[in-house]
Structures are given as C-alpha cells and as structure tokens.
C-alpha cells in the first residue's frame, strides 16, 4: 500500500501510523501560553522574595524618541506592575551625551532597590552602546549582554544571565516537547542578541544538539537548512526561509518580526516573521507563529532574569 501523507493541526506534534497511513501532526507553539506559565512561576518566586523583605526591581533606560522602543519600554513597565516588581522608567532626550547616559547607569548600579538594568536598544547613533553595556554591573545585567555574562553562558555557569530571546526559544522547545539532544540544529543569524547565544544554548548540556550557525556568507544555505531537525531563524529578513529549505518533520523557531506593506490592513502593514509561515508550516512537526510565538517570551524571560538577580542578593 502506498504511503499517504496529510497534515493536521493538533496541540502536540507527533507522527503516527495507522494501516500504512502516515500523519504528520503539526504543533503550533503558543508563545503567549508558555509566557504566561513563566510569569506565573515568577509570581511565586516574587512572593517568596517579598516574604524575606526583598522586592525585585527593574530599571529601563530609554534614550531618544524611537516609537518602537517606547512601545517596548512601556510594555516592560506594565508587566513589572502586574507582577509586583518595582519599576523605574528613565527617559532621556535624544541629544543626551555619552557621559550623561553613563552617569544614569552608574546611579542605577548603586541603587539597592534596582536589581536589573536595561538600556533599551538601539540608542541614538552618537551613543556608544557597547560602552554602556560594559558599564552595567554584571550582577544587574538582566539582558545578558555584558562580557562577563557572555563568558558565563559559554562556560555554562548558571550564575550568569542568558539573553532573553534565546532563553525564551529554549523554553519554547522544552514546553513543546521537542527533543534537542542529538538533533541537528541550524541557527540562521550570528548576532550577539540571538544567533550566537542561541547556538551556545543548543550545543551546551541543556541542548546537546549539533549546531550549524548560518549567515549571509553561508554557501548553499538552502541545503544546509534542509539537514536541520531544528531551524532557528533570526536573520531579520521577512519570509526568508521558504518551504524548499525545510525538511519534512522539522521544528522551526521564528525569531523575526518584520513589517511588510499590506493594503488590506487598516494600519497599511502586517507583521511577518523570517519564515514564510503558510508554506513552511505544513511540513513542520512544530512551528512558532508571528506574532504570538517568540515575542511574548522575551519579556517573560526578562522578568525571570530580574527575579534571578533579586534572589542572588539574599
């Protein structure tokens, strides 16, 4: 009897065989649902901290008037309020000097009520962002970008902070029941924000995957991706990953969030990921949507890192 394939959307991704008929059951990984679980865990830990007289505190610094950054900062501040985290939002004018921003960071480093410091990226062009990151106390670097925390990630030292988006991706894989141990993973993108830390997490003891980091100079990228059991797309190009780059039964984590023109929308645009979702999803064992996939996890993991920072002071 010939093999026949069909795809159905179910809560869990499995492959089953009934009377010679194979069914690829595709799981949509719900980032909102997993983020709520993480935040619930944070709430319990925050309550335990408050019983010991400690209220976790997060300070977010925004330099300039970038609209997207203002939205991100506002959402982080609201989430702090919801969880009972002490929140400081510091907005500086776009023409602030390097010295003025550094002075704010130093003041926050010395504020015992603040356990986590985040300087919203990107700052205005005249600000040296790398110098700002290095100026943050590593024990308060809840973004996980300070060289000391990068080193701890590479060394698999649990006292460091893992960058929020890659940490969220790993949690999504875990909650979806995706087996990473022994899997072949391809990370598309090599940024310090996502690509490099994601590769370290996947190849470390928590992931035990065989990892290829692909980028704009990778030869025959489609062929590289077709080998992957897990694809993490973080290249910043709308719908870059197409069906011909994905093997049957792969898992895709789509980190991208891009605005593309759409005349049918009131806003004039729609949000898409780095993956052509409609054509890739039917081939997948599991996939994250955009929006509603990785996005909600980033703030959830930031809250988790802030709680971790507060716990470390006990």
PDB file of C-alpha atoms in Angstrom:
ATOM      1  CA  UNK A   1       0.000   0.000   0.000  1.00  0.00           C
ATOM      2  CA  UNK A   2       1.416   3.369  -0.935  1.00  0.00           C
ATOM      3  CA  UNK A   3       2.200   5.809   1.839  1.00  0.00           C
ATOM      4  CA  UNK A   4      -0.175   8.775   2.006  1.00  0.00           C
ATOM      5  CA  UNK A   5       0.553  11.987   3.897  1.00  0.00           C
ATOM      6  CA  UNK A   6      -1.687  14.612   5.386  1.00  0.00           C
ATOM      7  CA  UNK A   7      -1.214  17.409   7.899  1.00  0.00           C
ATOM      8  CA  UNK A   8      -3.442  18.313  10.807  1.00  0.00           C
ATOM      9  CA  UNK A   9      -3.063  20.961  13.487  1.00  0.00           C
ATOM     10  CA  UNK A  10      -3.007  19.463  16.974  1.00  0.00           C
ATOM     11  CA  UNK A  11      -1.771  20.579  20.413  1.00  0.00           C
ATOM     12  CA  UNK A  12       1.174  18.222  20.181  1.00  0.00           C
ATOM     13  CA  UNK A  13       3.465  17.338  17.279  1.00  0.00           C
ATOM     14  CA  UNK A  14       3.705  13.581  16.686  1.00  0.00           C
ATOM     15  CA  UNK A  15       3.975  11.234  13.772  1.00  0.00           C
ATOM     16  CA  UNK A  16       1.576   8.296  13.840  1.00  0.00           C
ATOM     17  CA  UNK A  17       0.931   5.329  11.553  1.00  0.00           C
ATOM     18  CA  UNK A  18      -2.480   3.753  11.096  1.00  0.00           C
ATOM     19  CA  UNK A  19      -2.908   0.984   8.484  1.00  0.00           C
ATOM     20  CA  UNK A  20       0.030   2.268   6.467  1.00  0.00           C
ATOM     21  CA  UNK A  21      -1.182   5.871   6.509  1.00  0.00           C
ATOM     22  CA  UNK A  22       1.308   8.333   7.981  1.00  0.00           C
ATOM     23  CA  UNK A  23       0.043  11.529   9.542  1.00  0.00           C
ATOM     24  CA  UNK A  24       2.310  14.437  10.269  1.00  0.00           C
ATOM     25  CA  UNK A  25       0.553  16.231  13.095  1.00  0.00           C
ATOM     26  CA  UNK A  26       1.800  19.811  13.225  1.00  0.00           C
ATOM     27  CA  UNK A  27       2.025  21.686  16.516  1.00  0.00           C
ATOM     28  CA  UNK A  28       1.708  25.459  16.621  1.00  0.00           C
ATOM     29  CA  UNK A  29       3.860  26.519  19.565  1.00  0.00           C
ATOM     30  CA  UNK A  30       1.849  29.087  21.528  1.00  0.00           C
ATOM     31  CA  UNK A  31       4.325  31.619  22.902  1.00  0.00           C
ATOM     32  CA  UNK A  32       1.618  33.503  24.785  1.00  0.00           C
ATOM     33  CA  UNK A  33       0.629  30.388  26.701  1.00  0.00           C
ATOM     34  CA  UNK A  34       4.211  29.466  27.589  1.00  0.00           C
ATOM     35  CA  UNK A  35       4.999  33.066  28.578  1.00  0.00           C
ATOM     36  CA  UNK A  36       2.054  33.033  30.987  1.00  0.00           C
ATOM     37  CA  UNK A  37       3.458  29.885  32.561  1.00  0.00           C
ATOM     38  CA  UNK A  38       6.858  31.550  33.016  1.00  0.00           C
ATOM     39  CA  UNK A  39       5.233  34.652  34.514  1.00  0.00           C
ATOM     40  CA  UNK A  40       3.199  32.505  36.890  1.00  0.00           C
ATOM     41  CA  UNK A  41       6.425  30.899  38.075  1.00  0.00           C
ATOM     42  CA  UNK A  42       7.903  34.381  38.518  1.00  0.00           C
ATOM     43  CA  UNK A  43       4.907  35.426  40.621  1.00  0.00           C
ATOM     44  CA  UNK A  44       5.541  32.571  43.044  1.00  0.00           C
ATOM     45  CA  UNK A  45       9.216  33.465  43.326  1.00  0.00           C
ATOM     46  CA  UNK A  46       8.405  37.161  43.800  1.00  0.00           C
ATOM     47  CA  UNK A  47       6.023  36.289  46.626  1.00  0.00           C
ATOM     48  CA  UNK A  48       8.750  34.222  48.287  1.00  0.00           C
ATOM     49  CA  UNK A  49      11.205  37.123  47.943  1.00  0.00           C
ATOM     50  CA  UNK A  50       8.753  39.594  49.449  1.00  0.00           C
ATOM     51  CA  UNK A  51       8.296  37.312  52.451  1.00  0.00           C
ATOM     52  CA  UNK A  52      12.034  37.800  53.001  1.00  0.00           C
ATOM     53  CA  UNK A  53      11.749  41.569  52.643  1.00  0.00           C
ATOM     54  CA  UNK A  54      13.036  41.816  49.065  1.00  0.00           C
ATOM     55  CA  UNK A  55      11.063  43.356  46.192  1.00  0.00           C
ATOM     56  CA  UNK A  56      12.684  42.732  42.793  1.00  0.00           C
ATOM     57  CA  UNK A  57      13.412  45.948  40.919  1.00  0.00           C
ATOM     58  CA  UNK A  58      13.937  46.665  37.220  1.00  0.00           C
ATOM     59  CA  UNK A  59      15.109  49.943  35.708  1.00  0.00           C
ATOM     60  CA  UNK A  60      14.674  50.586  31.992  1.00  0.00           C
ATOM     61  CA  UNK A  61      16.532  53.481  30.373  1.00  0.00           C
ATOM     62  CA  UNK A  62      15.285  54.924  27.087  1.00  0.00           C
ATOM     63  CA  UNK A  63      17.419  57.425  25.185  1.00  0.00           C
ATOM     64  CA  UNK A  64      15.536  59.274  22.459  1.00  0.00           C
ATOM     65  CA  UNK A  65      12.059  59.038  20.947  1.00  0.00           C
ATOM     66  CA  UNK A  66      12.181  55.886  18.828  1.00  0.00           C
ATOM     67  CA  UNK A  67       8.494  54.829  18.586  1.00  0.00           C
ATOM     68  CA  UNK A  68       9.125  51.087  18.681  1.00  0.00           C
ATOM     69  CA  UNK A  69      11.452  51.452  21.658  1.00  0.00           C
ATOM     70  CA  UNK A  70       8.852  53.493  23.530  1.00  0.00           C
ATOM     71  CA  UNK A  71       6.312  50.706  22.996  1.00  0.00           C
ATOM     72  CA  UNK A  72       8.764  48.062  24.241  1.00  0.00           C
ATOM     73  CA  UNK A  73       9.703  50.092  27.306  1.00  0.00           C
ATOM     74  CA  UNK A  74       6.046  50.717  28.124  1.00  0.00           C
ATOM     75  CA  UNK A  75       5.190  47.019  27.877  1.00  0.00           C
ATOM     76  CA  UNK A  76       8.066  46.087  30.177  1.00  0.00           C
ATOM     77  CA  UNK A  77       6.996  48.654  32.753  1.00  0.00           C
ATOM     78  CA  UNK A  78       3.390  47.406  32.666  1.00  0.00           C
ATOM     79  CA  UNK A  79       4.482  43.816  33.146  1.00  0.00           C
ATOM     80  CA  UNK A  80       6.504  44.841  36.190  1.00  0.00           C
ATOM     81  CA  UNK A  81       3.424  46.451  37.706  1.00  0.00           C
ATOM     82  CA  UNK A  82       1.328  43.339  37.021  1.00  0.00           C
ATOM     83  CA  UNK A  83       3.874  41.104  38.759  1.00  0.00           C
ATOM     84  CA  UNK A  84       4.618  43.406  41.681  1.00  0.00           C
ATOM     85  CA  UNK A  85       8.151  44.238  40.549  1.00  0.00           C
ATOM     86  CA  UNK A  86       9.472  47.684  41.473  1.00  0.00           C
ATOM     87  CA  UNK A  87       9.866  49.566  38.206  1.00  0.00           C
ATOM     88  CA  UNK A  88      11.865  52.628  37.201  1.00  0.00           C
ATOM     89  CA  UNK A  89      11.492  54.079  33.718  1.00  0.00           C
ATOM     90  CA  UNK A  90      14.096  56.700  32.878  1.00  0.00           C
ATOM     91  CA  UNK A  91      13.604  58.625  29.640  1.00  0.00           C
ATOM     92  CA  UNK A  92      16.484  60.741  28.378  1.00  0.00           C
ATOM     93  CA  UNK A  93      16.409  63.183  25.443  1.00  0.00           C
ATOM     94  CA  UNK A  94      17.901  62.067  22.133  1.00  0.00           C
ATOM     95  CA  UNK A  95      20.735  64.593  22.429  1.00  0.00           C
ATOM     96  CA  UNK A  96      21.933  63.223  25.764  1.00  0.00           C
ATOM     97  CA  UNK A  97      25.702  62.821  25.874  1.00  0.00           C
ATOM     98  CA  UNK A  98      27.580  59.600  26.454  1.00  0.00           C
ATOM     99  CA  UNK A  99      28.632  60.930  29.841  1.00  0.00           C
ATOM    100  CA  UNK A 100      25.027  61.664  30.843  1.00  0.00           C
ATOM    101  CA  UNK A 101      23.879  58.160  29.958  1.00  0.00           C
ATOM    102  CA  UNK A 102      26.854  56.629  31.752  1.00  0.00           C
ATOM    103  CA  UNK A 103      26.034  58.696  34.832  1.00  0.00           C
ATOM    104  CA  UNK A 104      22.489  57.291  34.887  1.00  0.00           C
ATOM    105  CA  UNK A 105      23.835  53.735  34.600  1.00  0.00           C
ATOM    106  CA  UNK A 106      26.261  54.349  37.473  1.00  0.00           C
ATOM    107  CA  UNK A 107      23.480  55.757  39.634  1.00  0.00           C
ATOM    108  CA  UNK A 108      21.388  52.633  38.956  1.00  0.00           C
ATOM    109  CA  UNK A 109      24.361  50.382  39.680  1.00  0.00           C
ATOM    110  CA  UNK A 110      24.415  51.912  43.167  1.00  0.00           C
ATOM    111  CA  UNK A 111      20.649  51.782  43.746  1.00  0.00           C
ATOM    112  CA  UNK A 112      19.904  48.848  46.071  1.00  0.00           C
ATOM    113  CA  UNK A 113      16.240  48.867  45.040  1.00  0.00           C
ATOM    114  CA  UNK A 114      17.221  48.102  41.443  1.00  0.00           C
ATOM    115  CA  UNK A 115      18.275  44.516  40.722  1.00  0.00           C
ATOM    116  CA  UNK A 116      18.107  44.681  36.938  1.00  0.00           C
ATOM    117  CA  UNK A 117      19.182  47.387  34.484  1.00  0.00           C
ATOM    118  CA  UNK A 118      18.211  47.509  30.830  1.00  0.00           C
ATOM    119  CA  UNK A 119      19.240  50.270  28.409  1.00  0.00           C
ATOM    120  CA  UNK A 120      16.817  49.990  25.501  1.00  0.00           C
ATOM    121  CA  UNK A 121      18.467  49.206  22.179  1.00  0.00           C
ATOM    122  CA  UNK A 122      19.156  50.849  19.822  1.00  0.00           C
ATOM    123  CA  UNK A 123      20.271  54.170  21.323  1.00  0.00           C
ATOM    124  CA  UNK A 124      20.889  57.227  19.110  1.00  0.00           C
ATOM    125  CA  UNK A 125      23.897  56.809  16.759  1.00  0.00           C
ATOM    126  CA  UNK A 126      26.216  59.049  18.784  1.00  0.00           C
ATOM    127  CA  UNK A 127      25.908  56.809  21.847  1.00  0.00           C
ATOM    128  CA  UNK A 128      28.475  54.018  22.212  1.00  0.00           C
ATOM    129  CA  UNK A 129      26.148  51.135  23.090  1.00  0.00           C
ATOM    130  CA  UNK A 130      28.973  48.677  23.785  1.00  0.00           C
ATOM    131  CA  UNK A 131      30.461  51.034  26.372  1.00  0.00           C
ATOM    132  CA  UNK A 132      27.053  51.387  28.028  1.00  0.00           C
ATOM    133  CA  UNK A 133      26.662  47.599  28.252  1.00  0.00           C
ATOM    134  CA  UNK A 134      30.126  47.239  29.773  1.00  0.00           C
ATOM    135  CA  UNK A 135      29.305  49.925  32.333  1.00  0.00           C
ATOM    136  CA  UNK A 136      26.333  47.992  33.735  1.00  0.00           C
ATOM    137  CA  UNK A 137      27.085  45.951  36.842  1.00  0.00           C
ATOM    138  CA  UNK A 138      27.151  42.338  35.527  1.00  0.00           C
ATOM    139  CA  UNK A 139      25.042  41.285  38.516  1.00  0.00           C
ATOM    140  CA  UNK A 140      22.317  43.654  37.243  1.00  0.00           C
ATOM    141  CA  UNK A 141      22.767  42.947  33.511  1.00  0.00           C
ATOM    142  CA  UNK A 142      19.412  41.189  33.005  1.00  0.00           C
ATOM    143  CA  UNK A 143      19.785  41.487  29.219  1.00  0.00           C
ATOM    144  CA  UNK A 144      22.777  39.136  29.439  1.00  0.00           C
ATOM    145  CA  UNK A 145      24.991  41.179  27.115  1.00  0.00           C
ATOM    146  CA  UNK A 146      27.849  42.143  29.465  1.00  0.00           C
ATOM    147  CA  UNK A 147      31.105  40.304  28.587  1.00  0.00           C
ATOM    148  CA  UNK A 148      31.078  38.614  31.998  1.00  0.00           C
ATOM    149  CA  UNK A 149      27.634  37.142  31.365  1.00  0.00           C
ATOM    150  CA  UNK A 150      28.580  36.147  27.817  1.00  0.00           C
ATOM    151  CA  UNK A 151      31.551  34.265  29.268  1.00  0.00           C
ATOM    152  CA  UNK A 152      29.346  32.584  31.878  1.00  0.00           C
ATOM    153  CA  UNK A 153      26.999  31.460  29.115  1.00  0.00           C
ATOM    154  CA  UNK A 154      29.896  29.932  27.196  1.00  0.00           C
ATOM    155  CA  UNK A 155      31.140  28.255  30.394  1.00  0.00           C
ATOM    156  CA  UNK A 156      27.601  27.106  31.270  1.00  0.00           C
ATOM    157  CA  UNK A 157      27.810  28.924  34.593  1.00  0.00           C
ATOM    158  CA  UNK A 158      24.228  29.179  35.932  1.00  0.00           C
ATOM    159  CA  UNK A 159      25.006  32.321  37.924  1.00  0.00           C
ATOM    160  CA  UNK A 160      25.087  34.375  34.715  1.00  0.00           C
ATOM    161  CA  UNK A 161      22.178  35.861  32.813  1.00  0.00           C
ATOM    162  CA  UNK A 162      21.134  34.338  29.496  1.00  0.00           C
ATOM    163  CA  UNK A 163      19.908  36.801  26.835  1.00  0.00           C
ATOM    164  CA  UNK A 164      16.130  36.863  26.985  1.00  0.00           C
ATOM    165  CA  UNK A 165      15.166  35.894  23.438  1.00  0.00           C
ATOM    166  CA  UNK A 166      17.413  32.801  23.150  1.00  0.00           C
ATOM    167  CA  UNK A 167      16.388  31.741  26.655  1.00  0.00           C
ATOM    168  CA  UNK A 168      12.766  32.064  25.559  1.00  0.00           C
ATOM    169  CA  UNK A 169      13.414  29.975  22.447  1.00  0.00           C
ATOM    170  CA  UNK A 170      14.888  27.178  24.549  1.00  0.00           C
ATOM    171  CA  UNK A 171      11.888  27.253  26.871  1.00  0.00           C
ATOM    172  CA  UNK A 172       9.529  27.024  23.882  1.00  0.00           C
ATOM    173  CA  UNK A 173      11.367  23.961  22.595  1.00  0.00           C
ATOM    174  CA  UNK A 174      11.167  22.358  26.025  1.00  0.00           C
ATOM    175  CA  UNK A 175       7.475  23.091  26.517  1.00  0.00           C
ATOM    176  CA  UNK A 176       6.682  21.789  23.030  1.00  0.00           C
ATOM    177  CA  UNK A 177       8.436  18.519  23.829  1.00  0.00           C
ATOM    178  CA  UNK A 178      10.961  18.962  21.027  1.00  0.00           C
ATOM    179  CA  UNK A 179      13.960  16.677  21.547  1.00  0.00           C
ATOM    180  CA  UNK A 180      17.156  18.677  21.106  1.00  0.00           C
ATOM    181  CA  UNK A 181      19.634  16.053  22.277  1.00  0.00           C
ATOM    182  CA  UNK A 182      21.317  14.561  19.225  1.00  0.00           C
ATOM    183  CA  UNK A 183      19.318  16.779  16.885  1.00  0.00           C
ATOM    184  CA  UNK A 184      20.889  18.728  14.055  1.00  0.00           C
ATOM    185  CA  UNK A 185      20.098  22.411  14.538  1.00  0.00           C
ATOM    186  CA  UNK A 186      20.686  25.336  12.193  1.00  0.00           C
ATOM    187  CA  UNK A 187      20.683  28.871  13.577  1.00  0.00           C
ATOM    188  CA  UNK A 188      20.287  31.459  10.831  1.00  0.00           C
ATOM    189  CA  UNK A 189      21.895  34.666  12.083  1.00  0.00           C
ATOM    190  CA  UNK A 190      25.000  35.329  14.164  1.00  0.00           C
ATOM    191  CA  UNK A 191      24.141  38.374  16.261  1.00  0.00           C
ATOM    192  CA  UNK A 192      25.168  38.672  19.900  1.00  0.00           C
ATOM    193  CA  UNK A 193      21.500  39.248  20.735  1.00  0.00           C
ATOM    194  CA  UNK A 194      20.158  35.977  19.327  1.00  0.00           C
ATOM    195  CA  UNK A 195      22.323  33.907  16.968  1.00  0.00           C
ATOM    196  CA  UNK A 196      25.492  33.333  18.969  1.00  0.00           C
ATOM    197  CA  UNK A 197      23.868  32.781  22.384  1.00  0.00           C
ATOM    198  CA  UNK A 198      21.230  30.548  20.780  1.00  0.00           C
ATOM    199  CA  UNK A 199      23.963  28.367  19.300  1.00  0.00           C
ATOM    200  CA  UNK A 200      25.711  28.136  22.677  1.00  0.00           C
ATOM    201  CA  UNK A 201      22.490  27.082  24.404  1.00  0.00           C
ATOM    202  CA  UNK A 202      21.663  24.448  21.811  1.00  0.00           C
ATOM    203  CA  UNK A 203      25.151  22.925  21.839  1.00  0.00           C
ATOM    204  CA  UNK A 204      25.503  23.084  25.641  1.00  0.00           C
ATOM    205  CA  UNK A 205      24.477  20.424  28.127  1.00  0.00           C
ATOM    206  CA  UNK A 206      20.908  21.731  28.180  1.00  0.00           C
ATOM    207  CA  UNK A 207      20.564  21.202  24.436  1.00  0.00           C
ATOM    208  CA  UNK A 208      23.159  18.622  23.356  1.00  0.00           C
ATOM    209  CA  UNK A 209      22.427  19.421  19.719  1.00  0.00           C
ATOM    210  CA  UNK A 210      24.832  19.509  16.796  1.00  0.00           C
ATOM    211  CA  UNK A 211      24.730  23.151  15.722  1.00  0.00           C
ATOM    212  CA  UNK A 212      25.472  24.996  12.500  1.00  0.00           C
ATOM    213  CA  UNK A 213      25.413  28.796  12.561  1.00  0.00           C
ATOM    214  CA  UNK A 214      24.457  30.065   9.122  1.00  0.00           C
ATOM    215  CA  UNK A 215      24.571  33.628   7.839  1.00  0.00           C
ATOM    216  CA  UNK A 216      24.781  35.787   4.718  1.00  0.00           C
ATOM    217  CA  UNK A 217      28.102  34.229   3.657  1.00  0.00           C
ATOM    218  CA  UNK A 218      26.991  30.619   4.077  1.00  0.00           C
ATOM    219  CA  UNK A 219      27.313  28.646   0.836  1.00  0.00           C
ATOM    220  CA  UNK A 220      24.173  26.815  -0.328  1.00  0.00           C
ATOM    221  CA  UNK A 221      22.140  27.944   2.656  1.00  0.00           C
ATOM    222  CA  UNK A 222      19.049  26.053   1.482  1.00  0.00           C
ATOM    223  CA  UNK A 223      20.935  22.755   1.521  1.00  0.00           C
ATOM    224  CA  UNK A 224      22.338  23.499   4.982  1.00  0.00           C
ATOM    225  CA  UNK A 225      18.842  24.191   6.302  1.00  0.00           C
ATOM    226  CA  UNK A 226      17.393  21.040   4.733  1.00  0.00           C
ATOM    227  CA  UNK A 227      19.619  18.971   7.016  1.00  0.00           C
ATOM    228  CA  UNK A 228      18.145  20.542  10.131  1.00  0.00           C
ATOM    229  CA  UNK A 229      15.821  18.914  12.608  1.00  0.00           C
ATOM    230  CA  UNK A 230      15.514  22.348  14.237  1.00  0.00           C
ATOM    231  CA  UNK A 231      15.752  25.718  12.482  1.00  0.00           C
ATOM    232  CA  UNK A 232      16.030  28.950  14.453  1.00  0.00           C
ATOM    233  CA  UNK A 233      15.503  31.870  12.076  1.00  0.00           C
ATOM    234  CA  UNK A 234      16.920  35.176  13.300  1.00  0.00           C
ATOM    235  CA  UNK A 235      18.158  36.883  10.167  1.00  0.00           C
ATOM    236  CA  UNK A 236      15.848  39.917  10.062  1.00  0.00           C
ATOM    237  CA  UNK A 237      14.540  39.336   6.537  1.00  0.00           C
ATOM    238  CA  UNK A 238      10.797  38.891   6.032  1.00  0.00           C
ATOM    239  CA  UNK A 239       9.755  35.383   4.989  1.00  0.00           C
ATOM    240  CA  UNK A 240      13.335  34.490   4.105  1.00  0.00           C
ATOM    241  CA  UNK A 241      13.004  30.793   4.956  1.00  0.00           C
ATOM    242  CA  UNK A 242      10.860  29.071   2.335  1.00  0.00           C
ATOM    243  CA  UNK A 243       9.427  25.563   2.083  1.00  0.00           C
ATOM    244  CA  UNK A 244      12.252  24.303  -0.131  1.00  0.00           C
ATOM    245  CA  UNK A 245      14.669  24.990   2.751  1.00  0.00           C
ATOM    246  CA  UNK A 246      12.762  22.840   5.259  1.00  0.00           C
ATOM    247  CA  UNK A 247      12.710  19.061   5.525  1.00  0.00           C
ATOM    248  CA  UNK A 248       9.567  17.170   6.490  1.00  0.00           C
ATOM    249  CA  UNK A 249       9.133  16.918  10.259  1.00  0.00           C
ATOM    250  CA  UNK A 250      11.433  19.806  11.163  1.00  0.00           C
ATOM    251  CA  UNK A 251      10.782  22.222  14.011  1.00  0.00           C
ATOM    252  CA  UNK A 252      11.024  25.964  13.299  1.00  0.00           C
ATOM    253  CA  UNK A 253      11.515  28.722  15.852  1.00  0.00           C
ATOM    254  CA  UNK A 254      10.903  32.037  14.082  1.00  0.00           C
ATOM    255  CA  UNK A 255      12.550  34.925  15.939  1.00  0.00           C
ATOM    256  CA  UNK A 256      11.910  37.506  13.227  1.00  0.00           C
ATOM    257  CA  UNK A 257       9.305  40.216  13.384  1.00  0.00           C
ATOM    258  CA  UNK A 258       9.053  42.391  10.291  1.00  0.00           C
ATOM    259  CA  UNK A 259       6.582  44.937   8.975  1.00  0.00           C
ATOM    260  CA  UNK A 260       5.525  44.446   5.375  1.00  0.00           C
ATOM    261  CA  UNK A 261       3.041  46.513   3.402  1.00  0.00           C
ATOM    262  CA  UNK A 262      -0.497  45.170   3.287  1.00  0.00           C
ATOM    263  CA  UNK A 263      -3.201  47.361   1.752  1.00  0.00           C
ATOM    264  CA  UNK A 264      -5.921  45.127   3.222  1.00  0.00           C
ATOM    265  CA  UNK A 265      -4.936  46.151   6.754  1.00  0.00           C
ATOM    266  CA  UNK A 266      -6.159  49.358   8.363  1.00  0.00           C
ATOM    267  CA  UNK A 267      -2.611  50.070   9.501  1.00  0.00           C
ATOM    268  CA  UNK A 268      -1.291  49.540   5.975  1.00  0.00           C
ATOM    269  CA  UNK A 269       1.067  46.780   7.084  1.00  0.00           C
ATOM    270  CA  UNK A 270       1.163  43.332   8.625  1.00  0.00           C
ATOM    271  CA  UNK A 271       3.696  41.553  10.822  1.00  0.00           C
ATOM    272  CA  UNK A 272       5.538  38.544   9.438  1.00  0.00           C
ATOM    273  CA  UNK A 273       8.476  36.517  10.637  1.00  0.00           C
ATOM    274  CA  UNK A 274      11.693  35.465   8.969  1.00  0.00           C
ATOM    275  CA  UNK A 275       9.867  32.321   7.834  1.00  0.00           C
ATOM    276  CA  UNK A 276       7.243  32.027   5.098  1.00  0.00           C
ATOM    277  CA  UNK A 277       4.780  30.531   7.561  1.00  0.00           C
ATOM    278  CA  UNK A 278       1.949  29.447   5.270  1.00  0.00           C
ATOM    279  CA  UNK A 279       4.176  27.379   3.013  1.00  0.00           C
ATOM    280  CA  UNK A 280       6.549  26.037   5.688  1.00  0.00           C
ATOM    281  CA  UNK A 281       4.068  25.107   8.436  1.00  0.00           C
ATOM    282  CA  UNK A 282       2.533  22.088   6.658  1.00  0.00           C
ATOM    283  CA  UNK A 283       5.978  20.455   6.503  1.00  0.00           C
ATOM    284  CA  UNK A 284       6.754  21.004  10.185  1.00  0.00           C
ATOM    285  CA  UNK A 285       6.478  18.926  13.308  1.00  0.00           C
ATOM    286  CA  UNK A 286       6.227  22.194  15.260  1.00  0.00           C
ATOM    287  CA  UNK A 287       6.481  25.903  14.441  1.00  0.00           C
ATOM    288  CA  UNK A 288       6.122  29.266  16.168  1.00  0.00           C
ATOM    289  CA  UNK A 289       3.731  31.822  14.648  1.00  0.00           C
ATOM    290  CA  UNK A 290       4.421  35.536  14.218  1.00  0.00           C
ATOM    291  CA  UNK A 291       3.068  37.292  16.143  1.00  0.00           C
ATOM    292  CA  UNK A 292       2.364  35.168  19.225  1.00  0.00           C
ATOM    293  CA  UNK A 293       5.416  32.933  19.200  1.00  0.00           C
ATOM    294  CA  UNK A 294       8.825  34.081  20.386  1.00  0.00           C
ATOM    295  CA  UNK A 295       7.768  37.694  21.041  1.00  0.00           C
ATOM    296  CA  UNK A 296       5.856  37.172  24.306  1.00  0.00           C
ATOM    297  CA  UNK A 297       8.722  35.064  25.646  1.00  0.00           C
ATOM    298  CA  UNK A 298      11.283  37.871  25.530  1.00  0.00           C
ATOM    299  CA  UNK A 299       9.550  39.982  28.173  1.00  0.00           C
ATOM    300  CA  UNK A 300       8.712  36.892  30.241  1.00  0.00           C
ATOM    301  CA  UNK A 301      12.370  35.867  30.351  1.00  0.00           C
ATOM    302  CA  UNK A 302      13.368  39.438  31.227  1.00  0.00           C
ATOM    303  CA  UNK A 303      11.086  39.215  34.253  1.00  0.00           C
ATOM    304  CA  UNK A 304      12.632  35.846  35.106  1.00  0.00           C
ATOM    305  CA  UNK A 305      16.143  37.287  34.905  1.00  0.00           C
ATOM    306  CA  UNK A 306      15.111  40.188  37.153  1.00  0.00           C
ATOM    307  CA  UNK A 307      13.776  37.751  39.739  1.00  0.00           C
ATOM    308  CA  UNK A 308      17.015  35.743  39.479  1.00  0.00           C
ATOM    309  CA  UNK A 309      19.012  38.934  40.080  1.00  0.00           C
ATOM    310  CA  UNK A 310      16.979  39.718  43.207  1.00  0.00           C
ATOM    311  CA  UNK A 311      17.339  36.163  44.523  1.00  0.00           C
ATOM    312  CA  UNK A 312      21.117  36.412  44.158  1.00  0.00           C
ATOM    313  CA  UNK A 313      21.198  39.256  46.710  1.00  0.00           C
ATOM    314  CA  UNK A 314      19.862  37.078  49.537  1.00  0.00           C
TER     315      UNK A 314
END
